[in-house]
mmCIF file of C-alpha atoms and ligand atoms in Angstrom:
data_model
loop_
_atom_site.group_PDB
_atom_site.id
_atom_site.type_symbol
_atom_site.label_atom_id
_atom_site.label_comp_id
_atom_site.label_asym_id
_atom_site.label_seq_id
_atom_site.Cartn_x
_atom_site.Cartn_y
_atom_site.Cartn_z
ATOM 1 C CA UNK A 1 18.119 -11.751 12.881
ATOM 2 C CA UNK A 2 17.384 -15.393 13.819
ATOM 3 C CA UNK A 3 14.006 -15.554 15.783
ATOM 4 C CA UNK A 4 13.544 -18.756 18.250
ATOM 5 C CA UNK A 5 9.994 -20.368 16.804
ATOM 6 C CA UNK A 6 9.654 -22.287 19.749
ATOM 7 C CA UNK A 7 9.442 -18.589 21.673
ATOM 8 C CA UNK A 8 6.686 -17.097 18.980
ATOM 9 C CA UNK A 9 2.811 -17.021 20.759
ATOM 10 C CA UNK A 10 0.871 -19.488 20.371
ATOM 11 C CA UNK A 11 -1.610 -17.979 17.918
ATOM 12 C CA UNK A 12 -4.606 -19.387 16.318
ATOM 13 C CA UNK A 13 -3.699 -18.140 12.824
ATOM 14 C CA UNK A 14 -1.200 -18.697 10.549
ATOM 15 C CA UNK A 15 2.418 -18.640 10.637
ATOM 16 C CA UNK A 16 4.542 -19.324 7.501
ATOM 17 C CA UNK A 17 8.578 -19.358 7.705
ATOM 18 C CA UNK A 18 11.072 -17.913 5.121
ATOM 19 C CA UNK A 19 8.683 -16.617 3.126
ATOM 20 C CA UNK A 20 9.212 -15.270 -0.360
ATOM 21 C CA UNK A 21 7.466 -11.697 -0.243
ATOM 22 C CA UNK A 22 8.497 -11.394 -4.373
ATOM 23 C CA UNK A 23 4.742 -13.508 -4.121
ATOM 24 C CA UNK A 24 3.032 -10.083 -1.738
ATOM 25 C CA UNK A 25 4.416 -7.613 -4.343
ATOM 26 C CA UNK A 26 2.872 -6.315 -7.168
ATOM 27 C CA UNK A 27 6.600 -5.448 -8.519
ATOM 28 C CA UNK A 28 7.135 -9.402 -8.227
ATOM 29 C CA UNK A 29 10.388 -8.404 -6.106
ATOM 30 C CA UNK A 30 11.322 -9.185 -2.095
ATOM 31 C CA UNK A 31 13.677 -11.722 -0.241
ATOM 32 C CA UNK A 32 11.629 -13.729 1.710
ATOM 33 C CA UNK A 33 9.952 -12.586 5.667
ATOM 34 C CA UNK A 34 11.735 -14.529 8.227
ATOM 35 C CA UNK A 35 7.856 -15.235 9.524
ATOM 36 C CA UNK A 36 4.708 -14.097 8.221
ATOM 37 C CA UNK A 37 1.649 -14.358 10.345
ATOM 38 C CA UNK A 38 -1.671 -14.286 9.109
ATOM 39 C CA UNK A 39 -3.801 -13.462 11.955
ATOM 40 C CA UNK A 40 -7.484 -15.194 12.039
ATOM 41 C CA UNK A 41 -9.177 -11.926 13.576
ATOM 42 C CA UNK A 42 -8.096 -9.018 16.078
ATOM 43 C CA UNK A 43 -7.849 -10.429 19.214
ATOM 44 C CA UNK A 44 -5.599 -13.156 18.015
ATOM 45 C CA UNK A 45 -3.566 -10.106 16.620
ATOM 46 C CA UNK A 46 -4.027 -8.481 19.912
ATOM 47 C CA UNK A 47 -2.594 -11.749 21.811
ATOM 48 C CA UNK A 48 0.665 -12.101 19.175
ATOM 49 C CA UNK A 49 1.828 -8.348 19.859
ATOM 50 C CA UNK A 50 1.039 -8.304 23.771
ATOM 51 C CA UNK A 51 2.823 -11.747 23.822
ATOM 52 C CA UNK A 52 5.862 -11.745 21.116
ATOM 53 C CA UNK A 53 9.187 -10.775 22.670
ATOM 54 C CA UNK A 54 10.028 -6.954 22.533
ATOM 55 C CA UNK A 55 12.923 -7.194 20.177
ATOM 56 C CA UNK A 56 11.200 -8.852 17.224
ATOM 57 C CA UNK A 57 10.618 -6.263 14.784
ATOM 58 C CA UNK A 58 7.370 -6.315 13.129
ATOM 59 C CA UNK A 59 6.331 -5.086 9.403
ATOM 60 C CA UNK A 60 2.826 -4.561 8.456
ATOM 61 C CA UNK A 61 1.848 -5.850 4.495
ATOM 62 C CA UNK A 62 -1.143 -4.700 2.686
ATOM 63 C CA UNK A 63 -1.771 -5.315 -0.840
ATOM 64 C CA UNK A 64 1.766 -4.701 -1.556
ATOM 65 C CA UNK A 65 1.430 -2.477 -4.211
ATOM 66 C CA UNK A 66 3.133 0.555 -2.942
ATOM 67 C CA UNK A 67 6.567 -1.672 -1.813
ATOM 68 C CA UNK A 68 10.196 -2.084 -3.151
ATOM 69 C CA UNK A 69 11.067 -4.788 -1.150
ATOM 70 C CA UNK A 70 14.595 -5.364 -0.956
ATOM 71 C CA UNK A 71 16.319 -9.090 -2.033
ATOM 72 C CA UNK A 72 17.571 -9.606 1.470
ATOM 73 C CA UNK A 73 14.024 -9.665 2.516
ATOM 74 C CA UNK A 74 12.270 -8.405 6.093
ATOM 75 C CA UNK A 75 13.397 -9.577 9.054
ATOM 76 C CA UNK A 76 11.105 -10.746 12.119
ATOM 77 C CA UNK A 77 7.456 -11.033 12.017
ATOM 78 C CA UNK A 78 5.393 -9.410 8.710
ATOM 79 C CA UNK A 79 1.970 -9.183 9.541
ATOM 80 C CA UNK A 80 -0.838 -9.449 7.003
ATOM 81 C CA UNK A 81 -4.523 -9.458 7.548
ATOM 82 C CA UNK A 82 -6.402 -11.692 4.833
ATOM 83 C CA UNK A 83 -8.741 -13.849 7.257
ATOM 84 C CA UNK A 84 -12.671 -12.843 6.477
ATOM 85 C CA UNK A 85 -12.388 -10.556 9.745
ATOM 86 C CA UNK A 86 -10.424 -7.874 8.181
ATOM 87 C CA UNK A 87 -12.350 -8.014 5.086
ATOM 88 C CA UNK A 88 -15.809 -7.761 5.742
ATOM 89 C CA UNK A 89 -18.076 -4.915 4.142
ATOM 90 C CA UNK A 90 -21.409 -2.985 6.019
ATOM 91 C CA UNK A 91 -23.171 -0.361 4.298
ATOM 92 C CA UNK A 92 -25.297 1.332 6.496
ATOM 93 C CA UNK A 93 -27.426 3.919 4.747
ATOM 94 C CA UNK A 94 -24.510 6.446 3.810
ATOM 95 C CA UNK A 95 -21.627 5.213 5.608
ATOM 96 C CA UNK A 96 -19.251 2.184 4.366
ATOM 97 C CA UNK A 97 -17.677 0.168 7.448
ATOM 98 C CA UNK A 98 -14.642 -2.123 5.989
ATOM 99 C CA UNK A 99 -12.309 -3.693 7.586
ATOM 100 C CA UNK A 100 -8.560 -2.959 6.520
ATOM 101 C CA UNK A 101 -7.480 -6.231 4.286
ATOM 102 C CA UNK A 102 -10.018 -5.844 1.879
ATOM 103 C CA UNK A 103 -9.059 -5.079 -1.327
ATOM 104 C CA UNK A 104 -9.868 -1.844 -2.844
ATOM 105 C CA UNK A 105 -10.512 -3.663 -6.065
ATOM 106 C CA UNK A 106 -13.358 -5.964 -4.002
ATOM 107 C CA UNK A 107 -15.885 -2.634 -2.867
ATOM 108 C CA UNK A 108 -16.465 -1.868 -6.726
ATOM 109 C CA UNK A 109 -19.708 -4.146 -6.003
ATOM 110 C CA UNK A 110 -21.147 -2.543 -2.891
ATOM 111 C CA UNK A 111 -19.909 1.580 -3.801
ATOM 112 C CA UNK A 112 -21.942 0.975 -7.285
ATOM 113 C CA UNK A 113 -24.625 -1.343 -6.084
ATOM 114 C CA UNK A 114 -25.633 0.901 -3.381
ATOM 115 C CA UNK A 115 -24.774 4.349 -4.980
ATOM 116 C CA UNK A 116 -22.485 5.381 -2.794
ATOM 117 C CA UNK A 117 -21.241 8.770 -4.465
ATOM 118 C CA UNK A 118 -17.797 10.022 -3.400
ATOM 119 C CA UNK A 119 -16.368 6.827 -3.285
ATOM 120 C CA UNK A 120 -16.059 5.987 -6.902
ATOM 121 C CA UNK A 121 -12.002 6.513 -6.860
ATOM 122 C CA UNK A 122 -11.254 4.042 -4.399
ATOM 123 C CA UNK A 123 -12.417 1.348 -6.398
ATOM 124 C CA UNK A 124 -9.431 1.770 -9.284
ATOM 125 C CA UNK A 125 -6.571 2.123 -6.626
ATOM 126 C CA UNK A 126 -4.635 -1.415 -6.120
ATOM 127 C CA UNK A 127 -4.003 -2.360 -2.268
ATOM 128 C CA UNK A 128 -6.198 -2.614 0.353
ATOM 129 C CA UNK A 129 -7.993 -0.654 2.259
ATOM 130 C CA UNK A 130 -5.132 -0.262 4.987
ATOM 131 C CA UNK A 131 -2.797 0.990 3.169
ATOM 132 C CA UNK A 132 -4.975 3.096 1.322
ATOM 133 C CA UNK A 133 -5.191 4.666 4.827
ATOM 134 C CA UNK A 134 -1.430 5.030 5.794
ATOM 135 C CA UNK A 135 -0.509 6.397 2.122
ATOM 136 C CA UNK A 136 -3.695 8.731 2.086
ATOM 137 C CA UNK A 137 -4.014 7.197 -1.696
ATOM 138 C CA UNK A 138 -6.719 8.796 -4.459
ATOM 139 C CA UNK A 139 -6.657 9.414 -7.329
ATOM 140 C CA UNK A 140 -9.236 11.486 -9.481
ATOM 141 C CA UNK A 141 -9.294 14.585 -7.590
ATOM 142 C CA UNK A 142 -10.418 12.571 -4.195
ATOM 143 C CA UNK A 143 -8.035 10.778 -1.737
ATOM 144 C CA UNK A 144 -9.225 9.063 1.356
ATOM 145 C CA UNK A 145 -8.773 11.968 3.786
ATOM 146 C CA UNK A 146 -11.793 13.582 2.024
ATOM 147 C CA UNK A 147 -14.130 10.314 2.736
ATOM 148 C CA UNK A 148 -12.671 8.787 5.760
ATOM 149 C CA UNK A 149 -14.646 9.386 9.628
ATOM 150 C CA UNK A 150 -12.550 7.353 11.156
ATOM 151 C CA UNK A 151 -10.134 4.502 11.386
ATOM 152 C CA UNK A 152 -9.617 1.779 14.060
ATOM 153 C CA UNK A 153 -5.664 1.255 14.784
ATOM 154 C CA UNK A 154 -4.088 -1.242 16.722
ATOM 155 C CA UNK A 155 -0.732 -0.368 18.426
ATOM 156 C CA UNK A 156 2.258 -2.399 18.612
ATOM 157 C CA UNK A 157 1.399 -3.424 22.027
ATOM 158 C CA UNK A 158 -2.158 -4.328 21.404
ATOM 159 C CA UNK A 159 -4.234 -0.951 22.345
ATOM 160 C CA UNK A 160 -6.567 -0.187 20.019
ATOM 161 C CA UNK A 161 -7.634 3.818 19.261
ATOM 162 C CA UNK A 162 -10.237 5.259 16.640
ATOM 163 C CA UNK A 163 -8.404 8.041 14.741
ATOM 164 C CA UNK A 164 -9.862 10.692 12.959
ATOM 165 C CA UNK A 165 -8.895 12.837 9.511
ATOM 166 C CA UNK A 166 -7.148 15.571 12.357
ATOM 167 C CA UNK A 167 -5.810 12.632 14.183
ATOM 168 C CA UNK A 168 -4.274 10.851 11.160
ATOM 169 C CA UNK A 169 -2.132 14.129 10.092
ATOM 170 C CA UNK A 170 -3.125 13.148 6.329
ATOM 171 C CA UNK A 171 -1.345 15.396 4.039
ATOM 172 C CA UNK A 172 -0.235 14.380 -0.093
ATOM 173 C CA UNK A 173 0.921 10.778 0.145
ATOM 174 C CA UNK A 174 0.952 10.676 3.644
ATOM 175 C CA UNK A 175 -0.391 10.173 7.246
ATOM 176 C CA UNK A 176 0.868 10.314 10.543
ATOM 177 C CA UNK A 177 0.561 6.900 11.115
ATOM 178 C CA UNK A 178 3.887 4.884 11.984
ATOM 179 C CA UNK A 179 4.902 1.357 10.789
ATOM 180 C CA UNK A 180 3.847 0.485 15.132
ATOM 181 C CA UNK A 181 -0.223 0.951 13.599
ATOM 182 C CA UNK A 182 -2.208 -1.017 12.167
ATOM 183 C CA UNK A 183 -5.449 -0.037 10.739
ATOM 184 C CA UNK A 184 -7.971 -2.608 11.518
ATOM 185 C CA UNK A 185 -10.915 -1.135 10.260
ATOM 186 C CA UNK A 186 -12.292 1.931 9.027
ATOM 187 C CA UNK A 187 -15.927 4.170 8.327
ATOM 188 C CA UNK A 188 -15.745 6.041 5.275
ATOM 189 C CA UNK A 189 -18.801 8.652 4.284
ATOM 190 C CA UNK A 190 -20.616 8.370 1.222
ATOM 191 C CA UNK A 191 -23.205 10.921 -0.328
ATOM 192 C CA UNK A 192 -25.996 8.318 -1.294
ATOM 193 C CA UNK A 193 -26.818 8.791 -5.334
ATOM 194 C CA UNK A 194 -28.653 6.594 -7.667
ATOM 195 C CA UNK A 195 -26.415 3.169 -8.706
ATOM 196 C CA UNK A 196 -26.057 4.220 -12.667
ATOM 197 C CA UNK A 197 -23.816 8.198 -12.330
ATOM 198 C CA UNK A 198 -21.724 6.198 -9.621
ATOM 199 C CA UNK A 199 -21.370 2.836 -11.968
ATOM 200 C CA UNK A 200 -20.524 5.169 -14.938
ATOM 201 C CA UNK A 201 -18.043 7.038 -13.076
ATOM 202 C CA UNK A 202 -16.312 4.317 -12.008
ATOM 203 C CA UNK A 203 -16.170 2.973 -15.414
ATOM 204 C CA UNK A 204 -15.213 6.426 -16.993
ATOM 205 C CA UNK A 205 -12.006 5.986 -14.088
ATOM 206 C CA UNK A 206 -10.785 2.457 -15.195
ATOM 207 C CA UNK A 207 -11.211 3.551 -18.774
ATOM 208 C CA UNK A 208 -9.189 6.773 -18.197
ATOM 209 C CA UNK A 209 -6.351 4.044 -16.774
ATOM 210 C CA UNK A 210 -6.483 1.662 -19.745
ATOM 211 C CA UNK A 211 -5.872 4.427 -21.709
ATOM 212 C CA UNK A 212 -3.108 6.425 -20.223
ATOM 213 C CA UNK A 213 -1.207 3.997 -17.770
ATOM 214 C CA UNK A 214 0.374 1.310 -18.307
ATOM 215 C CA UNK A 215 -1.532 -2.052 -17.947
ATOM 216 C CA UNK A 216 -0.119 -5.614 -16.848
ATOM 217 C CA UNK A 217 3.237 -4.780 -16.130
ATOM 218 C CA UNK A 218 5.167 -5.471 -12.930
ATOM 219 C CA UNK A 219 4.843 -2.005 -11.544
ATOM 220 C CA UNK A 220 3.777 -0.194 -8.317
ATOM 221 C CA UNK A 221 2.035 2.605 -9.792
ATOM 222 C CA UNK A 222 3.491 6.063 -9.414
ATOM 223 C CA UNK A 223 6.893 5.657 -8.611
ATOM 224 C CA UNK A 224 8.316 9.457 -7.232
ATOM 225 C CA UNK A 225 5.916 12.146 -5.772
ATOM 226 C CA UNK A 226 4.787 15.133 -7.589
ATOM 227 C CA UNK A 227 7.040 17.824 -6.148
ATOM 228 C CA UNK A 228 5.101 20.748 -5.363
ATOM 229 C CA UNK A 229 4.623 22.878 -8.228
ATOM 230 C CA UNK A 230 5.736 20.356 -10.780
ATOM 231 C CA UNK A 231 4.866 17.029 -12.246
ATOM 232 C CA UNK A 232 7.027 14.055 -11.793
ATOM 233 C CA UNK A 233 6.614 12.377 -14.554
ATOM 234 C CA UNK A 234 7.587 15.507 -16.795
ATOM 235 C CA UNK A 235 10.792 16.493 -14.604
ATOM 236 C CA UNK A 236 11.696 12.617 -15.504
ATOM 237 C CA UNK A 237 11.106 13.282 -19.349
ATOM 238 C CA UNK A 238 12.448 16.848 -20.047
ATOM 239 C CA UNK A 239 15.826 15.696 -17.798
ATOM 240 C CA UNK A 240 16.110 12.530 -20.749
ATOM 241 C CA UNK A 241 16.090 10.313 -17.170
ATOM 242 C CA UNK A 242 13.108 8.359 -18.897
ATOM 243 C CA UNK A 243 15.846 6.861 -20.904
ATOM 244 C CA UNK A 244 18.261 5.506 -18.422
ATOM 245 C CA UNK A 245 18.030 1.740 -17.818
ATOM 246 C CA UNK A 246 19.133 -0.872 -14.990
ATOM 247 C CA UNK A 247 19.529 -4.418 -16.731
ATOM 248 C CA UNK A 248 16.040 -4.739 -17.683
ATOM 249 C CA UNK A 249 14.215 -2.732 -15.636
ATOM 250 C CA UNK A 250 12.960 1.165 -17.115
ATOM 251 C CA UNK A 251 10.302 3.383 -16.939
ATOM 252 C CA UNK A 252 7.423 2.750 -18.835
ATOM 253 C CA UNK A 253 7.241 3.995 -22.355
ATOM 254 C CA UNK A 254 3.578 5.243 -21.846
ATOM 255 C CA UNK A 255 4.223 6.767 -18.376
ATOM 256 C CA UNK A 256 7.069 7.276 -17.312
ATOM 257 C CA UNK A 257 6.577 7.746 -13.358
ATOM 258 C CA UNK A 258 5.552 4.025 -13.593
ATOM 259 C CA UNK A 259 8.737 1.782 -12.803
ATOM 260 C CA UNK A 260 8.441 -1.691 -15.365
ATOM 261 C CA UNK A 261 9.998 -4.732 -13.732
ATOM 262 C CA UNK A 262 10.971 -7.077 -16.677
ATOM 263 C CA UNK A 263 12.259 -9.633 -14.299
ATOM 264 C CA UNK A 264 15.018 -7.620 -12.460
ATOM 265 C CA UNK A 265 15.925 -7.730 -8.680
ATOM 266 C CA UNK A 266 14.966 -4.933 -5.846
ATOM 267 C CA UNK A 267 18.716 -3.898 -5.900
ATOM 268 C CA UNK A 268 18.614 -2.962 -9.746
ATOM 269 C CA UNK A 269 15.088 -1.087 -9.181
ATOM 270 C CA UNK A 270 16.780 0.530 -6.435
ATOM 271 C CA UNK A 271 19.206 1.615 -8.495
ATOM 272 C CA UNK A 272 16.927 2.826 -11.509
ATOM 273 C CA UNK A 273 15.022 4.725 -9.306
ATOM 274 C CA UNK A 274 18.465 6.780 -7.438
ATOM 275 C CA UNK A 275 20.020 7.433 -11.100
ATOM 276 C CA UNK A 276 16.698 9.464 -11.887
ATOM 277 C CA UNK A 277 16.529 11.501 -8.714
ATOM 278 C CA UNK A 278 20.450 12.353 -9.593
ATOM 279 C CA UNK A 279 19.858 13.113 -13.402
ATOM 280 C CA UNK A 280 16.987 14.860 -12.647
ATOM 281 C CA UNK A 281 18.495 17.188 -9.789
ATOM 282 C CA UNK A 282 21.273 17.440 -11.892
ATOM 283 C CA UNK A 283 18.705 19.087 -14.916
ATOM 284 C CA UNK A 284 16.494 20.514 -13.165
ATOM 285 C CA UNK A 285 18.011 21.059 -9.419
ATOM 286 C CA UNK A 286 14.259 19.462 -8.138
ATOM 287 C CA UNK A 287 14.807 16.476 -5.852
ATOM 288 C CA UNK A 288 12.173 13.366 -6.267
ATOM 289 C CA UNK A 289 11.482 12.011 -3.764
ATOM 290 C CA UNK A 290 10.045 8.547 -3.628
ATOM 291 C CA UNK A 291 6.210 7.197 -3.559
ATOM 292 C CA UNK A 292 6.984 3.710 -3.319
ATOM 293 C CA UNK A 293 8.125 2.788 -0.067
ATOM 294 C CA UNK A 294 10.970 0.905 0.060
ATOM 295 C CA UNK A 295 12.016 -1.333 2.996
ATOM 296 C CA UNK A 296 13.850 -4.714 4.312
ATOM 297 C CA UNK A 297 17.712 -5.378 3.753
ATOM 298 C CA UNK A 298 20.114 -5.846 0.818
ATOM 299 C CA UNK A 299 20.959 -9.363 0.061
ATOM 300 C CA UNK A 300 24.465 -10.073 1.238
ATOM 301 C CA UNK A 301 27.075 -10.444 -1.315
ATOM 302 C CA UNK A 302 27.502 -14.419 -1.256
ATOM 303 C CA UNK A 303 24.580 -15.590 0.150
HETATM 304 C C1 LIG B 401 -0.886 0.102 -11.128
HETATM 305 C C2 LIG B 401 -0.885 0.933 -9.881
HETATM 306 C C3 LIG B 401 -1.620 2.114 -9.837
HETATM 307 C C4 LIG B 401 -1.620 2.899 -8.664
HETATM 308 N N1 LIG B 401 -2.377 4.031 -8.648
HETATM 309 C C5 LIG B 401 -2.441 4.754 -7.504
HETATM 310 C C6 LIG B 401 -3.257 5.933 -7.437
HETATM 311 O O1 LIG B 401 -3.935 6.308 -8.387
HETATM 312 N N2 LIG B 401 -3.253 6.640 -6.282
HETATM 313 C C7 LIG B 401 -2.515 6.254 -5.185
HETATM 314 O O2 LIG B 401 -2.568 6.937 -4.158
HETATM 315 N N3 LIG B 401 -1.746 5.144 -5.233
HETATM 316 C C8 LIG B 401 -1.688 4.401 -6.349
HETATM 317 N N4 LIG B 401 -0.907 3.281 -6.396
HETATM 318 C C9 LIG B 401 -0.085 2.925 -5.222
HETATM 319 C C10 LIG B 401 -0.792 1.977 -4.231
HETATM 320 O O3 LIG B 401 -1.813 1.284 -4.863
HETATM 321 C C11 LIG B 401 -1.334 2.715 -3.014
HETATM 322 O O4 LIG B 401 -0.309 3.391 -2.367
HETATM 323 C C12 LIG B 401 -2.044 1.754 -2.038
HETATM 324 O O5 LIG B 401 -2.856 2.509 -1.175
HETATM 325 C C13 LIG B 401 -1.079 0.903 -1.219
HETATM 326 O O6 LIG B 401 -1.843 -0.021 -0.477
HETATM 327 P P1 LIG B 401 -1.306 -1.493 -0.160
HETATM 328 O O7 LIG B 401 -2.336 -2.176 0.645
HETATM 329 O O8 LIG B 401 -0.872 -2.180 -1.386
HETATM 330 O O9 LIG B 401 -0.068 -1.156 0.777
HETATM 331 P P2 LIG B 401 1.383 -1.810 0.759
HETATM 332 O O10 LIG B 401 2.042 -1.490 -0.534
HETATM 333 O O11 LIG B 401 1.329 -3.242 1.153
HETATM 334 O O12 LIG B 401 2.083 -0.979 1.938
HETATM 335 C C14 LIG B 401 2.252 0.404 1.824
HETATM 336 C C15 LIG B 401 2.412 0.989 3.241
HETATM 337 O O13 LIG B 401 1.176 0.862 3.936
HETATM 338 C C16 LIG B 401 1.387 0.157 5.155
HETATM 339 N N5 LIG B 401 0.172 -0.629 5.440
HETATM 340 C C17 LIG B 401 -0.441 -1.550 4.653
HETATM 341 N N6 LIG B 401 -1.528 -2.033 5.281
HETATM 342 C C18 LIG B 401 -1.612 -1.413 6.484
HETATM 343 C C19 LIG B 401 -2.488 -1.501 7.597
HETATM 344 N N7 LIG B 401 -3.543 -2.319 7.637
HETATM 345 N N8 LIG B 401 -2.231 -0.709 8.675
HETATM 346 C C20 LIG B 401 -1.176 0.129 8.693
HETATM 347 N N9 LIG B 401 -0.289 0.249 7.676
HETATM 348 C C21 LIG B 401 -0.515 -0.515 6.582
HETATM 349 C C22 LIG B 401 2.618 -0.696 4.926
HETATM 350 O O14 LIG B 401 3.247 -1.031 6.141
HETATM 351 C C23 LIG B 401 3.452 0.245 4.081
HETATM 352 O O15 LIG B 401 4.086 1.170 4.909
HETATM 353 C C24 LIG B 401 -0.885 2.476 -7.533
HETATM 354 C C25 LIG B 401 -0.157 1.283 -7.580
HETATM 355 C C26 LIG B 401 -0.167 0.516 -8.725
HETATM 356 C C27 LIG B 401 0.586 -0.784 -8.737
#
C-alpha cells in the first residue's frame, strides 16, 4: 500500500517513514512500517484516528517482544506510545495506575519500593504494560487478569471505554481485545506488604530466569502455547523437533520453547517454527499452536 503523506493528520507527535521495525523487536527481525507515529499524549492519538483516512490500516506496537514480524514489513500507520503520557506511574495506597507504554521492566522500582504484593511477576515479563494486557501475560503462577481493575482502551475511531477482567474475555494467552484497541492506561490491585518479602520475591523470579531460560539471545520468550494438558516445550523434545534447524536459527539448547535468532530473517523463523508444529503433530498428533504473534507481509521475491 502506498499512503499519500501529504493526506496523514496533522499531529503534534512524531511521524517516521519506512521504518525498520527489526529495531522494535526483541527477535531483531521486521521489514520496515510504511509510517510509524509516535503520539505525544491521547488526544493527539484521539485526533490521528478520528482524522486519518478509513482505509489506512493501523498496527498497534508495544515492547515488541511477543512479535514475528515478517521481512516485507507492516503496511500503513504502526502506532507506538513512548511519549511520558503513556508511561507515567501513581501508586495510590494499594492500587498501581500506569499508563500502557511503560515498560514492565521500569515498575520493579515502585512494586518493591512501595510493597505492593501480588505484583511481583510483572516486573520479570519483557513488553510493556499494553501488551501485557492484550496477551493476558504472567508468569509465576499470576497473570494480569488476577491483578488488573480495569483498563482504559481507545477504539479505532477515537472512543475511549474502561474495560474490566469480564469485559476483557481474558483467558490463557489471551483477551478479547482486537488489534482496533488500544490500551491507554490501566489500574492494577495490589495487596500492600512490607518492601523486603516483595523485593526478595522479585529477586527469587529473575534468579529462577537466569537459571533456567535462556539469557541474551534474540528471542521472544515462549514461542508455542502449552496445549492443554501438556507442556510445549516437552512435546518439542520427545518429537526430536528441538533438533530441526532453519539456516541459523533453532531452539534454544536450554529451553527449547524459546526460538534463538542467530541473525536469520522472519521468513526462516517462520519456517522453524511450521516444521515443529508438523513434526510434532506428526509424533504426537498435538497441534502447537503459536504464542508469538506473527504479523505484516512476506518480502516479495526481487525486491
Ligand atoms: C525473554 C522473554 C521472556 C518472556 N516471558 C514471558 C512470560 O513469562 N510470560 C508471558 O506471558 N510472556 C512472556 N514473554 C512474551 C512477552 O513478553 C509478552 O507477551 C508481553 O506481554 C508482550 O508485550 P509487548 O508490549 O512486547 O507486546 P508486543 O510484542 O509489541 O505486541 C504483542 C501484541 O500486543 C498488542 N499490543 C501491544 N501494546 C498494546 C496496547 N497498548 N494496546 C493494545 N494492544 C497492544 C500488539 O498489537 C500485539 O498484538 C516473554 C518474552 C521474552 C522475549
Amino acid at each position: 500500500m502506498v499512503i499519500n503523506t501529504d493526506k496523514l493528520p496533522n499531529v503534534r507527535g512524531e511521524y517516521k517513514f519506512n521504518e525498520p521495525l527489526s529495531k522494535y523487536t526483541w527477535l531483531n527481525v521486521g521489514g520496515p512500517a510504511e509510517i510509524m507515529f509516535f503520539p505525544q499524549d491521547e488526544e493527539d492519538l484521539k485526533f490521528f484516528l478520528q482524522k486519518k483516512s478509513d482505509d489506512m490500516p493501523v498496527f498497534i506496537l508495544g515492547g515488541g517482544s511477543n512479535l514475528l514480524v515478517r521481512d516485507g514489513g507492516i503496511d500503513g500507520v504502526v502506532i507506538k506510545l513512548q511519549s511520558p503520557e503513556f508511561s507515567y506511574i501513581r501508586c495510590e495506597e494499594d492500587k498501581l495506575y500506569c499508563g500502557a507504554g511503560i515498560k514492565n521492566f521500569a515498575l520493579q522500582k515502585v512494586i518493591s519500593e512501595k510493597g505492593l504484593g501480588g505484583l511481583e511477576f510483572l516486573c520479570s515479563i519483557p513488553g510493556s504494560l499494553g501488551g501485557a494486557v492484550r496477551g493476558n501475560a504472567g508468569c509465576f503462577g499470576t497473570e494480569m487478569s488476577d491483578v488488573l481493575l480495569w483498563a482504559r482502551v481507545m477504539d479505532i475511531n477515537g472512543n475511549i471505554t474502561q474495560m474490566s477482567c469480564d469485559d476483557l474475555k481474558f483467558g490463557y494467552r489471551f483477551s478479547a481485545l482486537t488489534d482496533k484497541q488500544i490500551v491507554l492506561d490501566v489500574c492494577l490491585q495490589a495487596h500492600i506488604t512490607d518492601a523486603n518479602p516483595v523485593k526478595e520475591k522479585i529477586a527469587d523470579n529473575m534468579q529462577y530466569r537466569k537459571l533456567h531460560q535462556p539469557q541474551g539471545i534474540k528471542t521472544a520468550g515462549s514461542t508455542f502455547k502449552n496445549p492443554q494438558g501438556y507442556r510445549a516445550w516437552e512435546l518439542i523434545k520427545n518429537s526430536g523437533a528441538a533438533e530441526i534447524t532453519v539456516g541459523k536459527v533453532k531452539m534454544s539448547p536450554q529451553h527449547c520453547n524459546f526460538l534463538q535468532n542467530n541473525g536469520n530473517s522472519a521468513k526462516d523463523i517462520e519456517d522453524l517454527g511450521q516444521q515443529i508444529i508438523k513434526k510434532v503433530a506428526e509424533k504426537t498428533g498435538v497441534n502447537l499452536e503459536w504464542e508469538v504473534k506473527i504479523v505484516g507481509k512476506e518480502q516479495n521475491i526481487g525486491s
